Amino acid sequence: MSVNDSTPPERGDFIREIVTADLKSGKHSGVVTRFPPEPNGYLHIGHAKSIALNFGIANEFGGRCHLRFDDTNPIKEEQEYVDSIQADIRWLGFDWGEYLYFASDYFDQLYEWALDLIRAGKAYVDDLSADEIREHRGTFTEPGRDSPWRDRPAEESLDLFERMRSGEFPDGTRVLRARIDMASPNINLRDPVLYRIAHVAHPRTGDAWCIYPMYDFAHGQSDAIEGVTHSICTLEFEDHRPLYDWLIENLPVPSRPRQIEFARLNFTYTVLSKRFLLRLVEEGHVRGWDDPRMPTIAGLRRRGFPAEGIRDLVDMVGVGKANSVVEVEMLEHAVRGVLNRTALRRFAVLRPLKLVIENFPEGQTEEMDAVNNPEDASAGTRKVPFTRELWIERDDFMEDPPKKFFRLAPGREVRLRYAYFVTCTEVVKDANGEIVELRCTYDSATRGGDSPDGRKPKATLHWISADHAIPAEARLYDHLFGRPDPGADGDLFDDLSPDSEEVLSGCLVEPTLAEVPLGETVQFERLGYFCPDLDSAPGALVFNRTLTLRDTWARVQAQSQKSG
RNA sequence: UGCGGGGUCGUCUAAUGGUAGGACGCCUGACUCUGGAUCAGGUGAUCGGGGUUCGAGUCCCUGCCCCGCAGCCA
């Protein structure tokens, strides 16, 4: 495991307490966990919690964590997902080493065990249709009824099951069911289906099988085969635990794993549902599984979120059994924490406004020293060219500023970061009254950004030399949904935010920004964190906004708008 | 309605019968060549009702609310 080689915690969440107790009591001499994704979609931030938990626990206790694909339903599963899942886990910083498995690796063994169950009178082939089985299952308040085929001789079931396997029957005509208790208050124990017929090629086993085990018949046995000690899953499987245990007890499995359930991770302004995410992709609401607005690991990566921030978030929210919705701000806080420490600072102007320094010599270029990362001296400095004509941010000027606006305004002096103090002397407008240019003067005594007389402007602005600016596109991202609880009173699609992506062309960035490698996130000073997008190319730069900086001014504005 | 879970600041979480703590958010202030970062302070919670106990978020009884389960999905 590559992340955090640490010692077992004194006291952790309830799962780590169980593991600690099992080790102390001698029930287990080592820890084996597993992360068991179904390859029917991309991994999302919710999976990150399970991944960090399983790999984290194995790591802390000196055990191992298997990656096992739960590929028992070829109708929904694809190789593309097998590949993306592995890439995403690695990117998150975890490593399963040699322990890569597939539930389909165990199809032969599972089939043998099914035969054992039939011989022991604990399973039978049922000829009922899916509808009939549903009818016989009963309801929450009424017990189920036995299938007429429940008591057929084991030899007959054996024969039928073998013929199911050999492809003799069409899909849906027969199933193998466990014989447990049709009157059980736990519906999962009312003779659950163990095998179904599906004449579908499997991504790994091809045409070898036309019957496939259900989740319940595959999962626990796979755990047992691999020697998994603690099988950690989410709350909705709590009802399945009695069945999990029943199968372990009634089959000659080589070990006895224990299932432990925890509450999955959810966020405000977010939906983590594979089938919904699939629809977003298929219906073209987003740019793909890795759209920067998607809560998928691939999306967060493309958005510029560092893996470390995601791991930090998981540590922050903890592990429990109470359903919870974490405010997405906590994720953003974790990400900003990492980025603030690591991201290089750069200048970029998203909405340019021309600024001309009338008393600065034409044709002259000065090289200004700019700090790459004030949080990390080892990141060094760089030179940024300064000339008579500059671009500044439109938002940094107001002709008629309100009281709390500290930036540039007519007659006001501000600092151009790492350069000079400038004072606005004139506002140039076009025929429509639109501001097209600012005329300024500069104080040559303030070179580098400090005044010998101790003057302190209230604002410091970023800027780009017009002679050196490089054009770029910026894609500004915001929450995919316009409300914290999408779908709470209606269709999820109605809550999709029209402002989740804003594309800005005509942005101008400093020369060094032409060379940011894919996968690196930098800070555009005073604006936010940005990273080059997949679509970026030399001469056609595209940057994704990862997150804005915390913006006190925006808050002040919002407040005055509300009160005023 | 049967079964299985769960209810602690706005949100997430800790306290394992002994001062209800932390994180995020929010609000103040300090500092600042990013209205960033950082630092300091503040706001703010045990679902209700009974009981046991010197002492209850924790144990007991009772009520209420929330989530999951009736796929040949996982």
PDB file of N, CA and C (backbone and C1' of nucleotides) in Angstrom, chain A residues 11 17 72 76 130 137 140-141 172 196 215 239 317 327 340 345 404 406-407 415 417 448-449 523 526 550 552 555 559, chain B residues 1-6 10-13 15-16 23-24 26-27 33-37 67-74:
ATOM      1  N   ARG A  11      -7.513   3.932  19.082  1.00  0.00           N
ATOM      2  CA  ARG A  11      -8.942   3.758  19.015  1.00  0.00           C
ATOM      3  C   ARG A  11      -9.417   4.493  17.777  1.00  0.00           C
ATOM      4  N   GLU A  17     -12.196  -0.678  15.490  1.00  0.00           N
ATOM      5  CA  GLU A  17     -12.291  -1.270  16.834  1.00  0.00           C
ATOM      6  C   GLU A  17     -12.561  -2.770  16.738  1.00  0.00           C
ATOM      7  N   THR A  72     -20.650 -10.481 -11.835  1.00  0.00           N
ATOM      8  CA  THR A  72     -21.575 -11.616 -11.924  1.00  0.00           C
ATOM      9  C   THR A  72     -22.762 -11.341 -12.828  1.00  0.00           C
ATOM     10  N   LYS A  76     -24.742  -5.979 -17.670  1.00  0.00           N
ATOM     11  CA  LYS A  76     -24.455  -4.573 -17.375  1.00  0.00           C
ATOM     12  C   LYS A  76     -22.974  -4.227 -17.330  1.00  0.00           C
ATOM     13  N   ALA A 130     -40.528 -15.169 -13.255  1.00  0.00           N
ATOM     14  CA  ALA A 130     -40.131 -14.082 -12.356  1.00  0.00           C
ATOM     15  C   ALA A 130     -41.348 -13.484 -11.665  1.00  0.00           C
ATOM     16  N   ARG A 137     -43.532 -14.529  -3.099  1.00  0.00           N
ATOM     17  CA  ARG A 137     -42.625 -14.044  -2.064  1.00  0.00           C
ATOM     18  C   ARG A 137     -43.361 -13.429  -0.887  1.00  0.00           C
ATOM     19  N   PHE A 140     -44.279  -7.381   3.076  1.00  0.00           N
ATOM     20  CA  PHE A 140     -43.656  -7.088   4.365  1.00  0.00           C
ATOM     21  C   PHE A 140     -44.467  -7.669   5.507  1.00  0.00           C
ATOM     22  N   THR A 141     -45.768  -7.722   5.308  1.00  0.00           N
ATOM     23  CA  THR A 141     -46.620  -8.147   6.422  1.00  0.00           C
ATOM     24  C   THR A 141     -47.139  -9.570   6.275  1.00  0.00           C
ATOM     25  N   GLY A 172     -34.760 -16.901 -18.195  1.00  0.00           N
ATOM     26  CA  GLY A 172     -35.959 -16.628 -17.407  1.00  0.00           C
ATOM     27  C   GLY A 172     -36.870 -17.807 -17.166  1.00  0.00           C
ATOM     28  N   ARG A 196     -29.330 -17.493 -12.147  1.00  0.00           N
ATOM     29  CA  ARG A 196     -30.306 -17.234 -13.194  1.00  0.00           C
ATOM     30  C   ARG A 196     -29.669 -17.576 -14.537  1.00  0.00           C
ATOM     31  N   TYR A 215     -25.462 -11.932  -6.790  1.00  0.00           N
ATOM     32  CA  TYR A 215     -24.555 -11.295  -5.839  1.00  0.00           C
ATOM     33  C   TYR A 215     -24.445 -12.095  -4.544  1.00  0.00           C
ATOM     34  N   ASP A 239     -29.434  -6.237   5.636  1.00  0.00           N
ATOM     35  CA  ASP A 239     -30.474  -7.278   5.566  1.00  0.00           C
ATOM     36  C   ASP A 239     -29.973  -8.565   4.916  1.00  0.00           C
ATOM     37  N   VAL A 317     -14.413  13.074   7.484  1.00  0.00           N
ATOM     38  CA  VAL A 317     -15.821  12.750   7.730  1.00  0.00           C
ATOM     39  C   VAL A 317     -16.022  11.518   8.613  1.00  0.00           C
ATOM     40  N   GLU A 327     -21.678  18.366   3.848  1.00  0.00           N
ATOM     41  CA  GLU A 327     -21.692  19.592   3.052  1.00  0.00           C
ATOM     42  C   GLU A 327     -20.492  19.582   2.114  1.00  0.00           C
ATOM     43  N   ASN A 340      -3.426  24.967  -1.667  1.00  0.00           N
ATOM     44  CA  ASN A 340      -2.758  26.152  -1.129  1.00  0.00           C
ATOM     45  C   ASN A 340      -1.295  25.866  -0.829  1.00  0.00           C
ATOM     46  N   ARG A 345       1.733  29.757  -8.122  1.00  0.00           N
ATOM     47  CA  ARG A 345       0.932  30.958  -8.364  1.00  0.00           C
ATOM     48  C   ARG A 345       1.263  31.517  -9.738  1.00  0.00           C
ATOM     49  N   LYS A 404     -17.342  49.791   0.184  1.00  0.00           N
ATOM     50  CA  LYS A 404     -16.399  48.735   0.559  1.00  0.00           C
ATOM     51  C   LYS A 404     -15.551  48.206  -0.601  1.00  0.00           C
ATOM     52  N   PHE A 406     -12.411  48.213  -2.652  1.00  0.00           N
ATOM     53  CA  PHE A 406     -11.070  48.739  -2.413  1.00  0.00           C
ATOM     54  C   PHE A 406     -10.222  48.870  -3.670  1.00  0.00           C
ATOM     55  N   ARG A 407     -10.715  48.299  -4.768  1.00  0.00           N
ATOM     56  CA  ARG A 407      -9.868  48.208  -5.946  1.00  0.00           C
ATOM     57  C   ARG A 407      -9.803  49.515  -6.735  1.00  0.00           C
ATOM     58  N   ARG A 415      -1.881  48.936  -6.058  1.00  0.00           N
ATOM     59  CA  ARG A 415      -0.614  48.293  -6.385  1.00  0.00           C
ATOM     60  C   ARG A 415      -0.838  47.232  -7.448  1.00  0.00           C
ATOM     61  N   ARG A 417       0.640  43.976  -8.490  1.00  0.00           N
ATOM     62  CA  ARG A 417       1.451  43.027  -7.715  1.00  0.00           C
ATOM     63  C   ARG A 417       2.818  42.791  -8.351  1.00  0.00           C
ATOM     64  N   GLY A 448       8.722  47.028  -7.839  1.00  0.00           N
ATOM     65  CA  GLY A 448       8.713  45.817  -7.011  1.00  0.00           C
ATOM     66  C   GLY A 448       7.484  45.747  -6.126  1.00  0.00           C
ATOM     67  N   GLY A 449       6.830  46.917  -5.927  1.00  0.00           N
ATOM     68  CA  GLY A 449       5.578  46.866  -5.187  1.00  0.00           C
ATOM     69  C   GLY A 449       5.605  47.520  -3.817  1.00  0.00           C
ATOM     70  N   GLN A 523      -2.528  28.029  -9.204  1.00  0.00           N
ATOM     71  CA  GLN A 523      -3.439  29.075  -8.743  1.00  0.00           C
ATOM     72  C   GLN A 523      -3.317  30.290  -9.645  1.00  0.00           C
ATOM     73  N   ARG A 526      -5.641  35.493  -7.031  1.00  0.00           N
ATOM     74  CA  ARG A 526      -6.871  36.225  -6.679  1.00  0.00           C
ATOM     75  C   ARG A 526      -8.124  35.651  -7.352  1.00  0.00           C
ATOM     76  N   ARG A 550     -11.386  31.407  -1.569  1.00  0.00           N
ATOM     77  CA  ARG A 550     -12.430  31.954  -0.692  1.00  0.00           C
ATOM     78  C   ARG A 550     -12.532  33.439  -1.036  1.00  0.00           C
ATOM     79  N   THR A 552     -14.002  36.885   0.040  1.00  0.00           N
ATOM     80  CA  THR A 552     -14.682  37.735   1.022  1.00  0.00           C
ATOM     81  C   THR A 552     -15.446  38.861   0.350  1.00  0.00           C
ATOM     82  N   ARG A 555     -18.740  37.824  -0.838  1.00  0.00           N
ATOM     83  CA  ARG A 555     -19.688  37.700   0.259  1.00  0.00           C
ATOM     84  C   ARG A 555     -20.244  39.062   0.661  1.00  0.00           C
ATOM     85  N   GLN A 559     -24.107  40.192   0.483  1.00  0.00           N
ATOM     86  CA  GLN A 559     -24.810  40.705   1.652  1.00  0.00           C
ATOM     87  C   GLN A 559     -25.456  42.051   1.382  1.00  0.00           C
TER      88      GLN A 559
ATOM     89  P     U B   1     -47.231   1.426  11.247  1.00  0.00           P
ATOM     90  O5'   U B   1     -47.203  -0.152  11.505  1.00  0.00           O
ATOM     91  C5'   U B   1     -48.355  -0.892  11.789  1.00  0.00           C
ATOM     92  C4'   U B   1     -48.398  -2.129  10.916  1.00  0.00           C
ATOM     93  C3'   U B   1     -47.110  -2.944  10.925  1.00  0.00           C
ATOM     94  O3'   U B   1     -47.097  -3.843  12.025  1.00  0.00           O
ATOM     95  C1'   U B   1     -47.882  -2.662   8.687  1.00  0.00           C
ATOM     96  P     G B   2     -45.686  -4.315  12.640  1.00  0.00           P
ATOM     97  O5'   G B   2     -45.237  -5.524  11.705  1.00  0.00           O
ATOM     98  C5'   G B   2     -45.101  -6.824  12.243  1.00  0.00           C
ATOM     99  C4'   G B   2     -44.182  -7.641  11.381  1.00  0.00           C
ATOM    100  C3'   G B   2     -42.706  -7.412  11.587  1.00  0.00           C
ATOM    101  O3'   G B   2     -42.220  -8.169  12.678  1.00  0.00           O
ATOM    102  C1'   G B   2     -43.162  -7.346   9.277  1.00  0.00           C
ATOM    103  P     C B   3     -41.101  -7.544  13.650  1.00  0.00           P
ATOM    104  O5'   C B   3     -39.800  -7.668  12.753  1.00  0.00           O
ATOM    105  C5'   C B   3     -39.359  -8.937  12.311  1.00  0.00           C
ATOM    106  C4'   C B   3     -38.240  -8.781  11.320  1.00  0.00           C
ATOM    107  C3'   C B   3     -37.127  -7.852  11.751  1.00  0.00           C
ATOM    108  O3'   C B   3     -36.223  -8.456  12.654  1.00  0.00           O
ATOM    109  C1'   C B   3     -37.727  -7.359   9.530  1.00  0.00           C
ATOM    110  P     G B   4     -35.459  -7.517  13.732  1.00  0.00           P
ATOM    111  O5'   G B   4     -34.376  -6.814  12.805  1.00  0.00           O
ATOM    112  C5'   G B   4     -33.541  -7.601  11.972  1.00  0.00           C
ATOM    113  C4'   G B   4     -32.735  -6.688  11.094  1.00  0.00           C
ATOM    114  C3'   G B   4     -32.079  -5.539  11.826  1.00  0.00           C
ATOM    115  O3'   G B   4     -30.903  -5.965  12.483  1.00  0.00           O
ATOM    116  C1'   G B   4     -33.083  -4.742   9.834  1.00  0.00           C
ATOM    117  P     G B   5     -30.304  -5.024  13.658  1.00  0.00           P
ATOM    118  O5'   G B   5     -29.765  -3.833  12.772  1.00  0.00           O
ATOM    119  C5'   G B   5     -29.639  -2.577  13.350  1.00  0.00           C
ATOM    120  C4'   G B   5     -29.273  -1.586  12.280  1.00  0.00           C
ATOM    121  C3'   G B   5     -29.138  -0.185  12.821  1.00  0.00           C
ATOM    122  O3'   G B   5     -27.825  -0.003  13.327  1.00  0.00           O
ATOM    123  C1'   G B   5     -30.602  -0.148  10.986  1.00  0.00           C
ATOM    124  P     G B   6     -27.707   0.643  14.804  1.00  0.00           P
ATOM    125  O5'   G B   6     -28.020   2.175  14.501  1.00  0.00           O
ATOM    126  C5'   G B   6     -27.378   2.807  13.404  1.00  0.00           C
ATOM    127  C4'   G B   6     -28.070   4.084  13.048  1.00  0.00           C
ATOM    128  C3'   G B   6     -28.353   5.028  14.194  1.00  0.00           C
ATOM    129  O3'   G B   6     -27.178   5.699  14.601  1.00  0.00           O
ATOM    130  C1'   G B   6     -30.229   4.938  12.766  1.00  0.00           C
ATOM    131  P     G B  10     -28.148  23.297  15.347  1.00  0.00           P
ATOM    132  O5'   G B  10     -27.933  23.456  13.772  1.00  0.00           O
ATOM    133  C5'   G B  10     -29.081  23.478  12.910  1.00  0.00           C
ATOM    134  C4'   G B  10     -28.623  23.508  11.477  1.00  0.00           C
ATOM    135  C3'   G B  10     -27.744  22.320  11.075  1.00  0.00           C
ATOM    136  O3'   G B  10     -28.535  21.255  10.591  1.00  0.00           O
ATOM    137  C1'   G B  10     -26.663  24.343  10.493  1.00  0.00           C
ATOM    138  P     U B  11     -28.117  19.731  10.875  1.00  0.00           P
ATOM    139  O5'   U B  11     -26.811  19.574   9.983  1.00  0.00           O
ATOM    140  C5'   U B  11     -26.915  19.466   8.562  1.00  0.00           C
ATOM    141  C4'   U B  11     -25.546  19.181   7.981  1.00  0.00           C
ATOM    142  C3'   U B  11     -24.826  18.003   8.606  1.00  0.00           C
ATOM    143  O3'   U B  11     -25.228  16.773   8.031  1.00  0.00           O
ATOM    144  C1'   U B  11     -23.361  19.840   8.522  1.00  0.00           C
ATOM    145  P     C B  12     -25.249  15.452   8.942  1.00  0.00           P
ATOM    146  O5'   C B  12     -23.688  15.125   9.099  1.00  0.00           O
ATOM    147  C5'   C B  12     -22.952  14.608   7.994  1.00  0.00           C
ATOM    148  C4'   C B  12     -21.495  14.470   8.360  1.00  0.00           C
ATOM    149  C3'   C B  12     -21.198  13.652   9.611  1.00  0.00           C
ATOM    150  O3'   C B  12     -21.282  12.259   9.403  1.00  0.00           O
ATOM    151  C1'   C B  12     -19.902  15.607   9.646  1.00  0.00           C
ATOM    152  P     U B  13     -21.646  11.297  10.632  1.00  0.00           P
ATOM    153  O5'   U B  13     -20.470  11.557  11.681  1.00  0.00           O
ATOM    154  C5'   U B  13     -19.186  10.995  11.496  1.00  0.00           C
ATOM    155  C4'   U B  13     -18.216  11.583  12.483  1.00  0.00           C
ATOM    156  C3'   U B  13     -18.300  11.069  13.920  1.00  0.00           C
ATOM    157  O3'   U B  13     -17.602   9.839  14.065  1.00  0.00           O
ATOM    158  C1'   U B  13     -18.080  13.424  13.931  1.00  0.00           C
ATOM    159  P     A B  15     -15.917   7.749  20.778  1.00  0.00           P
ATOM    160  O5'   A B  15     -16.064   8.563  22.136  1.00  0.00           O
ATOM    161  C5'   A B  15     -14.901   8.961  22.850  1.00  0.00           C
ATOM    162  C4'   A B  15     -15.342   9.810  24.017  1.00  0.00           C
ATOM    163  C3'   A B  15     -16.349   9.144  24.938  1.00  0.00           C
ATOM    164  O3'   A B  15     -15.659   8.319  25.859  1.00  0.00           O
ATOM    165  C1'   A B  15     -17.074  11.349  24.404  1.00  0.00           C
ATOM    166  P     U B  16     -16.304   7.618  27.082  1.00  0.00           P
ATOM    167  O5'   U B  16     -17.160   6.463  26.418  1.00  0.00           O
ATOM    168  C5'   U B  16     -18.334   5.986  27.062  1.00  0.00           C
ATOM    169  C4'   U B  16     -18.303   4.482  27.176  1.00  0.00           C
ATOM    170  C3'   U B  16     -17.150   3.924  28.015  1.00  0.00           C
ATOM    171  O3'   U B  16     -17.577   2.729  28.667  1.00  0.00           O
ATOM    172  C1'   U B  16     -16.984   3.087  25.827  1.00  0.00           C
ATOM    173  P     A B  23     -11.145  22.539  15.633  1.00  0.00           P
ATOM    174  O5'   A B  23     -11.670  21.783  14.333  1.00  0.00           O
ATOM    175  C5'   A B  23     -10.790  20.970  13.557  1.00  0.00           C
ATOM    176  C4'   A B  23     -11.542  20.378  12.397  1.00  0.00           C
ATOM    177  C3'   A B  23     -12.268  21.395  11.521  1.00  0.00           C
ATOM    178  O3'   A B  23     -11.418  21.979  10.560  1.00  0.00           O
ATOM    179  C1'   A B  23     -13.737  19.620  12.056  1.00  0.00           C
ATOM    180  P     C B  24     -11.683  23.489  10.090  1.00  0.00           P
ATOM    181  O5'   C B  24     -13.004  23.347   9.203  1.00  0.00           O
ATOM    182  C5'   C B  24     -12.976  22.635   7.972  1.00  0.00           C
ATOM    183  C4'   C B  24     -14.369  22.536   7.392  1.00  0.00           C
ATOM    184  C3'   C B  24     -15.108  23.851   7.221  1.00  0.00           C
ATOM    185  O3'   C B  24     -14.717  24.546   6.055  1.00  0.00           O
ATOM    186  C1'   C B  24     -16.551  22.257   8.194  1.00  0.00           C
ATOM    187  P     C B  26     -18.445  30.384   5.292  1.00  0.00           P
ATOM    188  O5'   C B  26     -19.334  31.029   6.455  1.00  0.00           O
ATOM    189  C5'   C B  26     -20.744  31.147   6.299  1.00  0.00           C
ATOM    190  C4'   C B  26     -21.358  31.623   7.591  1.00  0.00           C
ATOM    191  C3'   C B  26     -20.701  32.845   8.207  1.00  0.00           C
ATOM    192  O3'   C B  26     -21.155  34.048   7.608  1.00  0.00           O
ATOM    193  C1'   C B  26     -21.047  31.209   9.875  1.00  0.00           C
ATOM    194  P     C B  27     -20.136  35.292   7.502  1.00  0.00           P
ATOM    195  O5'   C B  27     -20.095  35.843   8.992  1.00  0.00           O
ATOM    196  C5'   C B  27     -21.274  36.343   9.611  1.00  0.00           C
ATOM    197  C4'   C B  27     -20.982  36.738  11.035  1.00  0.00           C
ATOM    198  C3'   C B  27     -19.761  37.634  11.224  1.00  0.00           C
ATOM    199  O3'   C B  27     -20.070  38.996  10.991  1.00  0.00           O
ATOM    200  C1'   C B  27     -19.687  35.864  12.793  1.00  0.00           C
ATOM    201  P     C B  33       2.211  43.718   3.283  1.00  0.00           P
ATOM    202  O5'   C B  33       2.096  43.812   1.673  1.00  0.00           O
ATOM    203  C5'   C B  33       0.876  44.204   1.094  1.00  0.00           C
ATOM    204  C4'   C B  33       0.668  43.447  -0.199  1.00  0.00           C
ATOM    205  C3'   C B  33       0.979  41.967  -0.101  1.00  0.00           C
ATOM    206  O3'   C B  33       0.064  41.272  -0.922  1.00  0.00           O
ATOM    207  C1'   C B  33       2.174  42.921  -1.869  1.00  0.00           C
ATOM    208  P     U B  34      -0.980  40.231  -0.241  1.00  0.00           P
ATOM    209  O5'   U B  34      -1.557  39.535  -1.533  1.00  0.00           O
ATOM    210  C5'   U B  34      -1.882  40.298  -2.692  1.00  0.00           C
ATOM    211  C4'   U B  34      -3.124  39.726  -3.337  1.00  0.00           C
ATOM    212  C3'   U B  34      -4.276  39.490  -2.362  1.00  0.00           C
ATOM    213  O3'   U B  34      -5.491  39.663  -3.060  1.00  0.00           O
ATOM    214  C1'   U B  34      -3.637  37.443  -3.330  1.00  0.00           C
ATOM    215  P     G B  35      -6.452  40.886  -2.666  1.00  0.00           P
ATOM    216  O5'   G B  35      -7.405  40.317  -1.542  1.00  0.00           O
ATOM    217  C5'   G B  35      -7.102  40.422  -0.165  1.00  0.00           C
ATOM    218  C4'   G B  35      -8.355  40.196   0.621  1.00  0.00           C
ATOM    219  C3'   G B  35      -9.120  38.946   0.207  1.00  0.00           C
ATOM    220  O3'   G B  35      -9.839  38.460   1.337  1.00  0.00           O
ATOM    221  C1'   G B  35     -10.442  40.852  -0.218  1.00  0.00           C
ATOM    222  P     G B  36      -9.232  37.298   2.246  1.00  0.00           P
ATOM    223  O5'   G B  36      -8.507  36.257   1.278  1.00  0.00           O
ATOM    224  C5'   G B  36      -9.249  35.443   0.386  1.00  0.00           C
ATOM    225  C4'   G B  36      -8.339  34.393  -0.198  1.00  0.00           C
ATOM    226  C3'   G B  36      -7.706  33.454   0.818  1.00  0.00           C
ATOM    227  O3'   G B  36      -8.551  32.372   1.123  1.00  0.00           O
ATOM    228  C1'   G B  36      -6.034  34.296  -0.605  1.00  0.00           C
ATOM    229  P     A B  37      -8.543  31.772   2.607  1.00  0.00           P
ATOM    230  O5'   A B  37      -7.005  31.444   2.877  1.00  0.00           O
ATOM    231  C5'   A B  37      -6.386  30.298   2.288  1.00  0.00           C
ATOM    232  C4'   A B  37      -4.943  30.256   2.695  1.00  0.00           C
ATOM    233  C3'   A B  37      -4.681  30.173   4.191  1.00  0.00           C
ATOM    234  O3'   A B  37      -4.785  28.850   4.670  1.00  0.00           O
ATOM    235  C1'   A B  37      -3.320  31.855   3.264  1.00  0.00           C
ATOM    236  P     C B  67     -37.174   8.808   5.129  1.00  0.00           P
ATOM    237  O5'   C B  67     -35.960   7.780   5.110  1.00  0.00           O
ATOM    238  C5'   C B  67     -34.659   8.218   4.737  1.00  0.00           C
ATOM    239  C4'   C B  67     -33.686   7.073   4.870  1.00  0.00           C
ATOM    240  C3'   C B  67     -34.080   5.789   4.171  1.00  0.00           C
ATOM    241  O3'   C B  67     -33.801   5.829   2.788  1.00  0.00           O
ATOM    242  C1'   C B  67     -33.327   5.282   6.343  1.00  0.00           C
ATOM    243  P     G B  68     -34.688   4.948   1.782  1.00  0.00           P
ATOM    244  O5'   G B  68     -34.151   3.482   2.048  1.00  0.00           O
ATOM    245  C5'   G B  68     -32.790   3.161   1.794  1.00  0.00           C
ATOM    246  C4'   G B  68     -32.508   1.748   2.219  1.00  0.00           C
ATOM    247  C3'   G B  68     -33.461   0.708   1.661  1.00  0.00           C
ATOM    248  O3'   G B  68     -33.101   0.332   0.342  1.00  0.00           O
ATOM    249  C1'   G B  68     -33.156   0.327   3.971  1.00  0.00           C
ATOM    250  P     C B  69     -34.269  -0.076  -0.676  1.00  0.00           P
ATOM    251  O5'   C B  69     -34.646  -1.533  -0.168  1.00  0.00           O
ATOM    252  C5'   C B  69     -33.692  -2.574  -0.207  1.00  0.00           C
ATOM    253  C4'   C B  69     -34.248  -3.812   0.443  1.00  0.00           C
ATOM    254  C3'   C B  69     -35.602  -4.263  -0.085  1.00  0.00           C
ATOM    255  O3'   C B  69     -35.441  -5.040  -1.259  1.00  0.00           O
ATOM    256  C1'   C B  69     -35.601  -4.304   2.283  1.00  0.00           C
ATOM    257  P     A B  70     -36.382  -4.778  -2.516  1.00  0.00           P
ATOM    258  O5'   A B  70     -37.645  -5.682  -2.175  1.00  0.00           O
ATOM    259  C5'   A B  70     -37.503  -7.098  -2.093  1.00  0.00           C
ATOM    260  C4'   A B  70     -38.856  -7.751  -2.190  1.00  0.00           C
ATOM    261  C3'   A B  70     -39.694  -7.340  -3.394  1.00  0.00           C
ATOM    262  O3'   A B  70     -39.335  -8.083  -4.537  1.00  0.00           O
ATOM    263  C1'   A B  70     -41.020  -7.273  -1.445  1.00  0.00           C
ATOM    264  P     G B  71     -39.324  -7.380  -5.959  1.00  0.00           P
ATOM    265  O5'   G B  71     -37.830  -6.872  -6.180  1.00  0.00           O
ATOM    266  C5'   G B  71     -36.759  -7.743  -6.050  1.00  0.00           C
ATOM    267  C4'   G B  71     -36.386  -8.320  -7.431  1.00  0.00           C
ATOM    268  C3'   G B  71     -35.230  -9.304  -7.387  1.00  0.00           C
ATOM    269  O3'   G B  71     -35.432 -10.243  -8.441  1.00  0.00           O
ATOM    270  C1'   G B  71     -34.763  -7.543  -8.877  1.00  0.00           C
ATOM    271  P     C B  72     -35.917 -11.670  -8.125  1.00  0.00           P
ATOM    272  O5'   C B  72     -35.003 -12.477  -9.164  1.00  0.00           O
ATOM    273  C5'   C B  72     -33.617 -12.573  -8.966  1.00  0.00           C
ATOM    274  C4'   C B  72     -32.927 -12.766 -10.297  1.00  0.00           C
ATOM    275  C3'   C B  72     -33.144 -11.623 -11.267  1.00  0.00           C
ATOM    276  O3'   C B  72     -31.969 -11.514 -12.056  1.00  0.00           O
ATOM    277  C1'   C B  72     -33.928 -13.620 -12.210  1.00  0.00           C
ATOM    278  P     C B  73     -31.366 -10.110 -12.459  1.00  0.00           P
ATOM    279  O5'   C B  73     -31.376  -9.248 -11.127  1.00  0.00           O
ATOM    280  C5'   C B  73     -30.231  -9.184 -10.309  1.00  0.00           C
ATOM    281  C4'   C B  73     -29.428  -7.964 -10.641  1.00  0.00           C
ATOM    282  C3'   C B  73     -28.175  -7.768  -9.828  1.00  0.00           C
ATOM    283  O3'   C B  73     -27.122  -8.538 -10.368  1.00  0.00           O
ATOM    284  C1'   C B  73     -29.384  -5.733  -9.947  1.00  0.00           C
ATOM    285  P     A B  74     -26.224  -9.411  -9.412  1.00  0.00           P
ATOM    286  O5'   A B  74     -25.316  -8.331  -8.669  1.00  0.00           O
ATOM    287  C5'   A B  74     -24.434  -7.496  -9.412  1.00  0.00           C
ATOM    288  C4'   A B  74     -24.029  -6.329  -8.548  1.00  0.00           C
ATOM    289  C3'   A B  74     -23.424  -6.705  -7.200  1.00  0.00           C
ATOM    290  O3'   A B  74     -22.045  -6.962  -7.306  1.00  0.00           O
ATOM    291  C1'   A B  74     -25.112  -5.077  -6.878  1.00  0.00           C
TER     292        A B  74
END
